[in-house]
């Protein structure tokens, strides 16, 4: 539990009081714990066709209890709605209603996951209708789920079947506690010629050491979300280089020592920052496989009161530095380099007082779309994570009552996320299991667009 409010509404008396006052009672989210099953109960697999059959085989191989029909009295740990072969809206009716029966008896922290095709302009109208319809269904059922359950979707690209390693990697991420604060989101999976791990076998544990042998650089890692990312990358097997400004040197050294990595004091707005990072990673650790552009600043002001220094500094740190560093990394032709960058829900929905910040974060999503093909051609990729309301030291300073009202506006999960939740998404996107995911922005926002 993150704070006094969570403690109060989680206690016996507080629980009753919160209920009577109509205050939000945030559920405890199911987060990743090493060794715990990937789903907290049997998996109900709805839908027919080849993909459904392939997935049933794989899930059984993972040791899960797979059911093909709803049965009363079972508390399902996950419901998979396999709808990639649907061609008309009428086909959605039966599985949607069966899903409706199942959501009444989900285990705590259960997952609803759709597997479908993304609508495209060349689709026949009825095909496009059912494909978009699935998105509406998933995003809405996500808002109806309780007990820390979430709903997300996977889009299968051309040639992606139920045995595709990246699809299964993404499915494992969505099923597991690693996606605790990802809700109402879709990821597209395409085929890839690159090496991907065989995630079909029970022996594959996405948690074991998916980043073993990789050298990862995280900028802005002296504290906050960056430090959490560095910790999770290390947990997942990577050797970590943490980067931050010289003024944060002491905190940075502590993080590096804790993780057995190295610290690099560097202002990322320096013109040669990319080369300095490259030289450090190669010189000290022999390669550079993962870069996480996390360093970022806010200088909030209404646009009418904005001055040039506030505007320019935010664009320089959050956007222009990344552009320059990426150029250096691309020029070095690093095989399989995966870059993950931090966007923000402000860059998606806009936020009063954050024109400069939102411009920088929306810009980051543009960089992802434009840079990812070049990295994909080298066997790697680039994606963004867009955090929403994340409970950090900053949000902990907001008075308890304000925070409680804020949480009322955070629909289904009724709480902010943790830096760990952002870090889990980053580590997944940095891993070889995400090779078929490229050029995308994954929101880690508990299905809210409120955030920083
Ligand atoms: P934070 O302020 O706690 O940490 C940012 C770190 O970046 C600091 O250690 C800082 O010293 C470092 N940094 C700043 N300028 C730098 C520079 N020029 N060179 C090197 N390092 C520099 O921030 P946070 O809340 O942990 O956020 C991390 C990232 O996540 C940022 O990109 C932020 O925009 C994004 N984000 C955060 C939230 C949230 O709720 N906290 C929401 C959405 C997005």
Short mmCIF file of C-alpha atoms and ligand atoms in Angstrom, two decimals:
data_model
loop_
_atom_site.label_atom_id
_atom_site.label_comp_id
_atom_site.label_asym_id
_atom_site.label_seq_id
_atom_site.Cartn_x
_atom_site.Cartn_y
_atom_site.Cartn_z
CA UNK A 1 0.00 0.00 0.00
CA UNK A 2 1.45 3.27 -1.11
CA UNK A 3 0.34 5.66 1.63
CA UNK A 4 -1.79 6.52 4.64
CA UNK A 5 -4.98 6.76 2.60
CA UNK A 6 -4.48 3.30 1.15
CA UNK A 7 -3.72 1.99 4.64
CA UNK A 8 -6.88 3.59 6.06
CA UNK A 9 -9.32 2.39 3.39
CA UNK A 10 -7.70 -1.02 3.49
CA UNK A 11 -8.31 -1.46 7.22
CA UNK A 12 -11.52 -2.82 8.81
CA UNK A 13 -12.98 0.44 10.15
CA UNK A 14 -11.59 2.53 7.29
CA UNK A 15 -13.09 0.13 4.77
CA UNK A 16 -16.59 0.56 6.22
CA UNK A 17 -16.17 4.33 6.48
CA UNK A 18 -14.87 4.65 2.93
CA UNK A 19 -17.81 2.62 1.64
CA UNK A 20 -20.37 4.76 3.51
CA UNK A 21 -18.77 7.98 2.32
CA UNK A 22 -18.56 6.67 -1.24
CA UNK A 23 -14.77 7.09 -1.23
CA UNK A 24 -12.74 4.97 -3.62
CA UNK A 25 -11.54 1.65 -2.25
CA UNK A 26 -8.53 0.87 -4.38
CA UNK A 27 -7.84 -2.83 -4.84
CA UNK A 28 -4.38 -4.23 -4.23
CA UNK A 29 -2.94 -4.81 -7.69
CA UNK A 30 -1.48 -8.18 -8.63
CA UNK A 31 2.17 -7.40 -9.30
CA UNK A 32 4.90 -9.76 -10.42
CA UNK A 33 6.34 -12.07 -7.79
CA UNK A 34 9.05 -14.48 -8.91
CA UNK A 35 7.80 -18.06 -8.95
CA UNK A 36 4.08 -17.22 -8.85
CA UNK A 37 1.87 -18.68 -11.62
CA UNK A 38 1.42 -16.40 -14.60
CA UNK A 39 -2.39 -16.41 -14.12
CA UNK A 40 -4.17 -16.51 -10.75
CA UNK A 41 -6.60 -19.25 -11.80
CA UNK A 42 -7.89 -21.27 -14.78
CA UNK A 43 -7.82 -19.59 -18.20
CA UNK A 44 -11.08 -19.38 -20.16
CA UNK A 45 -10.27 -19.38 -23.87
CA UNK A 46 -13.19 -18.09 -25.95
CA UNK A 47 -13.40 -18.16 -29.75
CA UNK A 48 -12.74 -20.75 -32.40
CA UNK A 49 -10.32 -21.25 -35.27
CA UNK A 50 -6.65 -22.14 -35.72
CA UNK A 51 -5.23 -19.41 -33.48
CA UNK A 52 -7.48 -20.42 -30.59
CA UNK A 53 -6.39 -24.05 -30.93
CA UNK A 54 -2.71 -23.10 -31.14
CA UNK A 55 -3.00 -20.89 -28.08
CA UNK A 56 -4.78 -23.64 -26.14
CA UNK A 57 -1.82 -25.94 -26.88
CA UNK A 58 0.72 -23.33 -25.81
CA UNK A 59 -1.12 -22.42 -22.60
CA UNK A 60 -1.36 -26.08 -21.66
CA UNK A 61 2.39 -26.30 -22.29
CA UNK A 62 2.85 -23.42 -19.85
CA UNK A 63 1.10 -25.55 -17.25
CA UNK A 64 -2.13 -23.52 -17.20
CA UNK A 65 -5.58 -24.97 -16.60
CA UNK A 66 -7.29 -24.11 -19.92
CA UNK A 67 -11.10 -24.20 -20.28
CA UNK A 68 -12.97 -23.68 -23.55
CA UNK A 69 -16.34 -22.90 -21.98
CA UNK A 70 -17.66 -20.95 -19.05
CA UNK A 71 -18.62 -23.05 -16.05
CA UNK A 72 -20.35 -21.75 -12.92
CA UNK A 73 -18.32 -21.72 -9.76
CA UNK A 74 -14.88 -21.35 -11.38
CA UNK A 75 -12.90 -18.23 -10.49
CA UNK A 76 -11.06 -17.58 -13.73
CA UNK A 77 -7.56 -16.11 -13.61
CA UNK A 78 -7.82 -14.94 -17.22
CA UNK A 79 -10.21 -14.83 -20.14
CA UNK A 80 -8.77 -14.82 -23.66
CA UNK A 81 -11.09 -13.72 -26.43
CA UNK A 82 -9.63 -15.03 -29.69
CA UNK A 83 -11.36 -13.15 -32.49
CA UNK A 84 -8.79 -12.89 -35.27
CA UNK A 85 -11.01 -14.74 -37.74
CA UNK A 86 -14.17 -12.69 -37.11
CA UNK A 87 -15.64 -11.09 -40.23
CA UNK A 88 -18.92 -9.54 -39.08
CA UNK A 89 -20.20 -7.83 -35.92
CA UNK A 90 -22.72 -10.64 -35.32
CA UNK A 91 -19.84 -13.02 -34.49
CA UNK A 92 -18.98 -10.96 -31.44
CA UNK A 93 -22.27 -11.51 -29.67
CA UNK A 94 -21.80 -15.03 -28.26
CA UNK A 95 -18.22 -14.60 -26.94
CA UNK A 96 -19.02 -11.13 -25.56
CA UNK A 97 -21.92 -12.49 -23.55
CA UNK A 98 -19.89 -15.48 -22.36
CA UNK A 99 -17.17 -13.04 -21.30
CA UNK A 100 -19.88 -11.14 -19.44
CA UNK A 101 -20.78 -14.22 -17.43
CA UNK A 102 -17.11 -14.92 -16.69
CA UNK A 103 -16.31 -11.41 -15.43
CA UNK A 104 -18.76 -11.97 -12.59
CA UNK A 105 -16.45 -14.57 -11.13
CA UNK A 106 -12.91 -13.49 -11.89
CA UNK A 107 -10.04 -14.08 -9.49
CA UNK A 108 -8.40 -10.97 -7.98
CA UNK A 109 -5.95 -9.46 -10.44
CA UNK A 110 -7.41 -11.47 -13.33
CA UNK A 111 -6.74 -10.52 -16.95
CA UNK A 112 -9.07 -10.20 -19.93
CA UNK A 113 -7.12 -10.24 -23.19
CA UNK A 114 -8.44 -10.05 -26.74
CA UNK A 115 -6.50 -11.38 -29.72
CA UNK A 116 -7.72 -9.89 -32.96
CA UNK A 117 -6.69 -8.12 -36.15
CA UNK A 118 -6.33 -4.36 -36.37
CA UNK A 119 -8.85 -2.72 -38.68
CA UNK A 120 -7.30 -1.38 -41.89
CA UNK A 121 -8.61 0.75 -44.73
CA UNK A 122 -8.53 -2.18 -47.17
CA UNK A 123 -10.87 -4.23 -44.95
CA UNK A 124 -14.45 -4.79 -46.07
CA UNK A 125 -16.75 -2.57 -43.98
CA UNK A 126 -18.15 -5.47 -41.94
CA UNK A 127 -14.65 -6.79 -41.20
CA UNK A 128 -13.43 -3.34 -40.15
CA UNK A 129 -16.58 -2.97 -38.05
CA UNK A 130 -16.01 -6.09 -35.98
CA UNK A 131 -12.29 -5.37 -35.64
CA UNK A 132 -12.89 -1.87 -34.28
CA UNK A 133 -15.83 -3.21 -32.30
CA UNK A 134 -13.49 -5.44 -30.32
CA UNK A 135 -11.50 -2.38 -29.25
CA UNK A 136 -14.64 -0.72 -27.91
CA UNK A 137 -15.64 -3.89 -26.08
CA UNK A 138 -12.22 -4.35 -24.45
CA UNK A 139 -11.77 -0.74 -23.41
CA UNK A 140 -15.24 -0.71 -21.89
CA UNK A 141 -15.09 -4.02 -20.07
CA UNK A 142 -11.76 -2.78 -18.64
CA UNK A 143 -13.74 -0.01 -16.93
CA UNK A 144 -16.23 -2.50 -15.52
CA UNK A 145 -13.71 -4.90 -13.99
CA UNK A 146 -13.01 -4.79 -10.26
CA UNK A 147 -10.52 -6.36 -7.87
CA UNK A 148 -7.45 -5.15 -9.77
CA UNK A 149 -8.44 -7.05 -12.94
CA UNK A 150 -7.50 -5.46 -16.27
CA UNK A 151 -8.43 -5.85 -19.94
CA UNK A 152 -6.02 -5.36 -22.83
CA UNK A 153 -5.73 -6.48 -26.43
CA UNK A 154 -3.22 -7.85 -28.90
CA UNK A 155 -3.41 -7.21 -32.62
CA UNK A 156 -2.04 -10.01 -34.78
CA UNK A 157 -0.20 -8.69 -37.84
CA UNK A 158 -0.17 -10.53 -41.17
CA UNK A 159 1.30 -13.99 -40.79
CA UNK A 160 1.19 -13.93 -36.97
CA UNK A 161 -0.37 -17.08 -35.58
CA UNK A 162 -0.83 -18.54 -32.12
CA UNK A 163 2.71 -19.92 -32.13
CA UNK A 164 4.41 -16.59 -32.89
CA UNK A 165 7.10 -15.97 -30.27
CA UNK A 166 6.51 -12.22 -30.02
CA UNK A 167 2.76 -12.73 -29.69
CA UNK A 168 3.37 -15.19 -26.89
CA UNK A 169 5.92 -12.87 -25.26
CA UNK A 170 3.35 -10.06 -25.26
CA UNK A 171 0.63 -12.44 -24.04
CA UNK A 172 2.82 -13.46 -21.11
CA UNK A 173 3.41 -9.80 -20.27
CA UNK A 174 -0.33 -9.03 -20.30
CA UNK A 175 -1.19 -12.18 -18.30
CA UNK A 176 1.49 -11.62 -15.67
CA UNK A 177 1.68 -9.24 -12.73
CA UNK A 178 4.17 -7.20 -14.77
CA UNK A 179 1.26 -5.47 -16.52
CA UNK A 180 -0.55 -4.56 -13.26
CA UNK A 181 -1.15 -0.91 -14.23
CA UNK A 182 -1.58 -1.42 -18.00
CA UNK A 183 -5.31 -1.29 -18.68
CA UNK A 184 -7.45 -0.80 -21.78
CA UNK A 185 -4.39 -0.88 -24.06
CA UNK A 186 -3.56 -2.61 -27.34
CA UNK A 187 -0.22 -3.76 -28.72
CA UNK A 188 0.35 -4.82 -32.33
CA UNK A 189 2.56 -7.78 -33.04
CA UNK A 190 4.12 -8.28 -36.45
CA UNK A 191 6.27 -11.07 -37.76
CA UNK A 192 9.98 -10.62 -37.58
CA UNK A 193 12.95 -12.38 -39.05
CA UNK A 194 15.04 -11.62 -35.99
CA UNK A 195 16.01 -14.11 -33.34
CA UNK A 196 13.26 -14.45 -30.77
CA UNK A 197 13.30 -16.78 -27.82
CA UNK A 198 11.10 -19.85 -27.88
CA UNK A 199 8.43 -18.84 -25.43
CA UNK A 200 6.22 -21.82 -26.28
CA UNK A 201 7.81 -24.11 -23.79
CA UNK A 202 7.05 -24.34 -20.10
CA UNK A 203 10.79 -23.97 -19.49
CA UNK A 204 10.68 -20.41 -20.83
CA UNK A 205 10.16 -18.14 -17.88
CA UNK A 206 9.83 -14.54 -19.07
CA UNK A 207 11.10 -13.63 -15.64
CA UNK A 208 14.15 -15.81 -15.43
CA UNK A 209 16.72 -13.69 -17.21
CA UNK A 210 15.26 -12.35 -20.45
CA UNK A 211 17.99 -9.70 -20.63
CA UNK A 212 20.94 -11.92 -19.74
CA UNK A 213 24.10 -10.80 -21.52
CA UNK A 214 22.65 -7.41 -22.49
CA UNK A 215 24.20 -4.07 -21.64
CA UNK A 216 21.55 -1.45 -20.88
CA UNK A 217 21.88 2.32 -20.43
CA UNK A 218 19.22 4.25 -18.51
CA UNK A 219 19.29 8.06 -18.50
CA UNK A 220 17.96 10.02 -15.52
CA UNK A 221 18.48 6.97 -13.30
CA UNK A 222 19.61 8.66 -10.07
CA UNK A 223 16.05 8.56 -8.73
CA UNK A 224 12.35 8.06 -9.49
CA UNK A 225 11.19 6.07 -12.48
CA UNK A 226 14.72 5.87 -13.95
CA UNK A 227 16.13 4.18 -10.84
CA UNK A 228 13.18 1.75 -10.85
CA UNK A 229 13.85 0.93 -14.52
CA UNK A 230 17.54 0.29 -13.77
CA UNK A 231 16.56 -2.09 -10.93
CA UNK A 232 14.14 -4.10 -13.08
CA UNK A 233 16.57 -4.32 -16.01
CA UNK A 234 19.17 -5.66 -13.56
CA UNK A 235 16.62 -8.09 -12.07
CA UNK A 236 15.95 -9.31 -15.61
CA UNK A 237 19.63 -10.05 -16.19
CA UNK A 238 21.10 -6.94 -17.82
CA UNK A 239 24.32 -5.17 -16.93
CA UNK A 240 23.23 -1.61 -16.25
CA UNK A 241 24.86 1.75 -16.89
CA UNK A 242 23.08 4.56 -15.06
CA UNK A 243 23.34 8.11 -16.38
CA UNK A 244 22.43 11.39 -14.69
CA UNK A 245 23.62 14.98 -14.33
CA UNK A 246 26.77 15.57 -12.23
CA UNK A 247 24.64 17.35 -9.58
CA UNK A 248 22.89 14.00 -8.90
CA UNK A 249 26.26 12.20 -8.74
CA UNK A 250 25.98 10.85 -5.17
CA UNK A 251 22.52 9.34 -5.67
CA UNK A 252 23.66 7.96 -9.04
CA UNK A 253 26.67 6.22 -7.52
CA UNK A 254 24.41 4.63 -4.92
CA UNK A 255 22.14 3.19 -7.61
CA UNK A 256 25.13 1.94 -9.64
CA UNK A 257 26.69 0.28 -6.57
CA UNK A 258 23.40 -1.32 -5.55
CA UNK A 259 23.08 -2.86 -9.01
CA UNK A 260 26.72 -3.76 -9.58
CA UNK A 261 26.66 -1.51 -12.65
CA UNK A 262 28.52 1.65 -13.59
CA UNK A 263 27.59 5.31 -13.19
CA UNK A 264 28.10 7.86 -15.94
CA UNK A 265 27.75 11.51 -14.93
CA UNK A 266 26.56 13.24 -18.06
CA UNK A 267 24.22 16.03 -19.06
CA UNK A 268 22.36 14.44 -21.96
CA UNK A 269 21.91 17.81 -23.67
CA UNK A 270 25.65 17.81 -24.45
CA UNK A 271 26.21 17.61 -28.19
CA UNK A 272 28.40 14.50 -27.85
CA UNK A 273 26.21 12.69 -25.25
CA UNK A 274 25.43 9.77 -27.59
CA UNK A 275 29.11 9.16 -28.31
CA UNK A 276 30.04 9.44 -24.61
CA UNK A 277 27.40 6.82 -23.74
CA UNK A 278 28.55 4.57 -26.56
CA UNK A 279 32.21 4.82 -25.55
CA UNK A 280 31.39 4.13 -21.89
CA UNK A 281 29.16 1.11 -22.59
CA UNK A 282 31.55 -0.44 -25.08
CA UNK A 283 34.70 0.46 -23.15
CA UNK A 284 33.47 -0.75 -19.76
CA UNK A 285 31.08 -3.53 -20.74
CA UNK A 286 31.85 -4.52 -24.32
CA UNK A 287 28.57 -3.57 -26.05
CA UNK A 288 25.42 -1.46 -26.04
CA UNK A 289 22.19 -3.42 -26.49
CA UNK A 290 19.46 -1.39 -24.76
CA UNK A 291 18.97 2.35 -24.32
CA UNK A 292 16.21 3.79 -22.13
CA UNK A 293 15.64 7.50 -22.69
CA UNK A 294 14.11 8.28 -19.31
CA UNK A 295 15.66 11.60 -18.27
CA UNK A 296 13.05 14.31 -18.47
CA UNK A 297 12.04 17.60 -16.89
CA UNK A 298 8.90 19.71 -16.47
CA UNK A 299 8.76 23.53 -16.44
CA UNK A 300 5.01 24.04 -16.18
CA UNK A 301 3.36 27.38 -17.04
CA UNK A 302 0.25 28.38 -18.92
CA UNK A 303 1.31 29.18 -22.48
CA UNK A 304 0.30 32.82 -21.97
CA UNK A 305 2.95 33.06 -19.22
CA UNK A 306 5.59 30.86 -20.85
CA UNK A 307 9.08 32.28 -21.29
CA UNK A 308 11.71 31.11 -23.74
CA UNK A 309 13.95 29.46 -21.13
CA UNK A 310 11.11 27.26 -19.86
CA UNK A 311 10.04 26.28 -23.34
CA UNK A 312 13.51 25.63 -24.72
CA UNK A 313 14.87 23.69 -21.73
CA UNK A 314 12.03 21.17 -21.79
CA UNK A 315 12.35 20.61 -25.54
CA UNK A 316 16.16 20.38 -25.22
CA UNK A 317 16.17 17.73 -22.46
CA UNK A 318 13.05 15.71 -23.38
CA UNK A 319 13.28 15.73 -27.15
CA UNK A 320 16.32 17.22 -28.90
CA UNK A 321 18.83 15.29 -26.78
CA UNK A 322 17.15 12.02 -27.76
CA UNK A 323 17.22 12.95 -31.44
CA UNK A 324 20.97 13.61 -31.27
CA UNK A 325 21.77 10.50 -29.23
CA UNK A 326 19.72 8.29 -31.56
CA UNK A 327 21.70 9.64 -34.51
CA UNK A 328 24.94 8.59 -32.81
CA UNK A 329 23.55 5.13 -31.98
CA UNK A 330 22.27 4.59 -35.53
CA UNK A 331 25.59 5.75 -36.99
CA UNK A 332 27.36 3.15 -34.82
CA UNK A 333 25.23 0.44 -36.46
CA UNK A 334 24.64 -1.53 -33.26
CA UNK A 335 23.11 -4.92 -34.11
CA UNK A 336 19.80 -5.61 -32.35
CA UNK A 337 19.74 -2.30 -30.44
CA UNK A 338 16.43 -1.79 -28.65
CA UNK A 339 15.49 1.71 -27.54
CA UNK A 340 12.64 2.48 -25.16
CA UNK A 341 11.71 6.08 -24.52
CA UNK A 342 9.46 7.73 -21.94
CA UNK A 343 6.49 9.58 -23.37
CA UNK A 344 3.55 10.69 -21.20
CA UNK A 345 -0.24 10.68 -21.21
CA UNK A 346 0.12 14.49 -21.33
CA UNK A 347 1.58 14.04 -24.79
CA UNK A 348 -1.52 12.07 -25.80
CA UNK A 349 -4.39 13.94 -24.17
CA UNK A 350 -2.75 17.33 -23.54
CA UNK A 351 -2.53 18.92 -20.11
CA UNK A 352 -3.27 22.48 -18.98
CA UNK A 353 -0.03 24.21 -18.00
CA UNK A 354 2.12 21.71 -19.89
CA UNK A 355 2.25 22.93 -23.50
CA UNK A 356 6.04 22.66 -23.57
CA UNK A 357 6.11 19.26 -21.85
CA UNK A 358 3.23 17.84 -23.92
CA UNK A 359 4.88 19.07 -27.12
CA UNK A 360 8.08 17.31 -26.08
CA UNK A 361 6.33 14.05 -25.15
CA UNK A 362 4.11 13.99 -28.25
CA UNK A 363 7.33 14.70 -30.16
CA UNK A 364 8.89 11.63 -28.58
CA UNK A 365 6.09 9.49 -30.02
CA UNK A 366 6.86 11.00 -33.43
CA UNK A 367 10.51 10.06 -32.99
CA UNK A 368 9.51 6.48 -32.17
CA UNK A 369 7.38 6.12 -35.29
CA UNK A 370 10.07 7.59 -37.50
CA UNK A 371 13.17 5.92 -36.00
CA UNK A 372 11.85 2.41 -35.42
CA UNK A 373 12.11 1.15 -39.04
CA UNK A 374 15.85 1.85 -39.13
CA UNK A 375 16.36 -0.06 -35.88
CA UNK A 376 14.10 -2.89 -37.02
CA UNK A 377 16.28 -3.22 -40.13
CA UNK A 378 19.21 -3.83 -37.73
CA UNK A 379 17.28 -6.53 -35.83
CA UNK A 380 16.24 -4.21 -32.99
CA UNK A 381 13.45 -1.75 -32.44
CA UNK A 382 12.12 1.34 -30.68
CA UNK A 383 8.97 1.87 -28.64
CA UNK A 384 7.67 4.31 -26.07
CA UNK A 385 6.03 3.89 -22.69
CA UNK A 386 3.59 6.63 -21.72
CA UNK A 387 3.09 6.74 -17.95
CA UNK A 388 0.00 8.35 -16.49
CA UNK A 389 -0.45 9.10 -12.80
CA UNK A 390 2.55 7.48 -11.13
CA UNK A 391 2.88 7.59 -7.34
CA UNK A 392 6.33 9.10 -6.76
CA UNK A 393 7.75 11.34 -4.03
CA UNK A 394 6.23 14.16 -6.07
CA UNK A 395 2.64 12.86 -5.97
CA UNK A 396 3.05 11.74 -2.32
CA UNK A 397 3.31 15.44 -1.40
CA UNK A 398 -0.24 16.07 -2.66
CA UNK A 399 -2.59 16.27 0.37
CA UNK A 400 -4.48 13.07 1.21
CA UNK A 401 -7.96 14.48 0.37
CA UNK A 402 -6.86 15.80 -3.02
CA UNK A 403 -5.26 12.50 -3.79
CA UNK A 404 -8.45 10.65 -2.84
CA UNK A 405 -10.48 12.83 -5.22
CA UNK A 406 -7.83 12.33 -7.89
CA UNK A 407 -8.19 8.60 -7.49
CA UNK A 408 -11.95 8.82 -7.98
CA UNK A 409 -11.07 10.07 -11.44
CA UNK A 410 -8.80 7.09 -12.06
CA UNK A 411 -11.52 4.77 -13.29
CA UNK A 412 -11.20 1.05 -12.70
CA UNK A 413 -8.05 0.62 -10.65
CA UNK A 414 -8.71 3.71 -8.44
CA UNK A 415 -5.06 4.40 -7.73
CA UNK A 416 -1.91 5.72 -9.29
CA UNK A 417 0.72 3.37 -10.61
CA UNK A 418 4.18 2.80 -9.16
CA UNK A 419 7.54 3.51 -10.83
CA UNK A 420 7.88 -0.30 -10.84
CA UNK A 421 4.86 -0.59 -13.17
CA UNK A 422 6.53 1.69 -15.72
CA UNK A 423 9.79 -0.21 -15.29
CA UNK A 424 8.13 -3.58 -15.99
CA UNK A 425 6.72 -2.28 -19.29
CA UNK A 426 10.10 -0.82 -20.25
CA UNK A 427 11.92 -4.06 -19.48
CA UNK A 428 9.41 -6.08 -21.50
CA UNK A 429 9.76 -3.77 -24.52
CA UNK A 430 13.56 -3.93 -24.19
CA UNK A 431 13.55 -7.74 -24.28
CA UNK A 432 13.94 -10.04 -27.30
CA UNK A 433 10.40 -11.33 -26.62
CA UNK A 434 9.14 -7.93 -27.85
CA UNK A 435 10.95 -8.18 -31.18
CA UNK A 436 7.69 -8.14 -33.14
CA UNK A 437 6.57 -4.95 -31.39
CA UNK A 438 7.95 -1.82 -32.94
CA UNK A 439 7.15 1.88 -33.32
CA UNK A 440 4.42 1.82 -30.68
CA UNK A 441 3.51 3.71 -27.53
CA UNK A 442 2.25 1.64 -24.61
CA UNK A 443 0.33 3.55 -21.96
CA UNK A 444 0.96 2.55 -18.34
CA UNK A 445 -1.83 4.61 -16.90
CA UNK A 446 -4.54 2.46 -15.31
CA UNK A 447 -6.74 3.53 -18.25
CA UNK A 448 -6.63 7.17 -17.26
CA UNK A 449 -5.26 10.10 -19.17
CA UNK A 450 -4.63 12.11 -16.01
CA UNK A 451 -0.93 12.30 -15.32
CA UNK A 452 2.29 14.24 -15.51
P1 LIG B 1 12.41 12.73 -11.82
O1 LIG B 1 12.46 14.21 -11.91
O2 LIG B 1 12.18 12.11 -10.48
O3 LIG B 1 13.76 12.10 -12.42
C1 LIG B 1 14.30 12.55 -13.64
C2 LIG B 1 15.80 12.34 -13.61
O4 LIG B 1 16.34 12.85 -14.84
C3 LIG B 1 16.49 13.11 -12.47
O5 LIG B 1 17.34 12.27 -11.74
C4 LIG B 1 17.25 14.20 -13.21
O6 LIG B 1 18.45 14.60 -12.55
C5 LIG B 1 17.52 13.55 -14.55
N1 LIG B 1 17.82 14.55 -15.57
C6 LIG B 1 17.14 15.70 -15.82
N2 LIG B 1 17.76 16.41 -16.79
C7 LIG B 1 18.85 15.68 -17.17
C8 LIG B 1 19.89 15.89 -18.12
N3 LIG B 1 19.94 17.01 -18.87
N4 LIG B 1 20.85 14.94 -18.25
C9 LIG B 1 20.82 13.82 -17.49
N5 LIG B 1 19.86 13.58 -16.56
C10 LIG B 1 18.88 14.50 -16.41
O7 LIG B 1 11.32 12.27 -12.88
P2 LIG B 1 10.40 10.94 -12.93
O8 LIG B 1 9.09 11.27 -12.35
O9 LIG B 1 11.14 9.78 -12.43
O10 LIG B 1 10.19 10.81 -14.52
C11 LIG B 1 11.02 10.02 -15.36
C12 LIG B 1 10.49 10.10 -16.78
O11 LIG B 1 9.14 9.67 -16.82
C13 LIG B 1 10.52 11.50 -17.38
O12 LIG B 1 10.84 11.43 -18.76
C14 LIG B 1 9.09 11.96 -17.19
O13 LIG B 1 8.75 12.96 -18.12
C15 LIG B 1 8.33 10.68 -17.42
N6 LIG B 1 6.99 10.67 -16.82
C16 LIG B 1 6.82 10.70 -15.46
C17 LIG B 1 5.53 10.66 -14.92
C18 LIG B 1 5.28 10.67 -13.43
O14 LIG B 1 4.12 10.56 -13.01
N7 LIG B 1 6.28 10.77 -12.58
C19 LIG B 1 4.43 10.62 -15.78
C20 LIG B 1 4.64 10.60 -17.16
C21 LIG B 1 5.93 10.61 -17.67
#
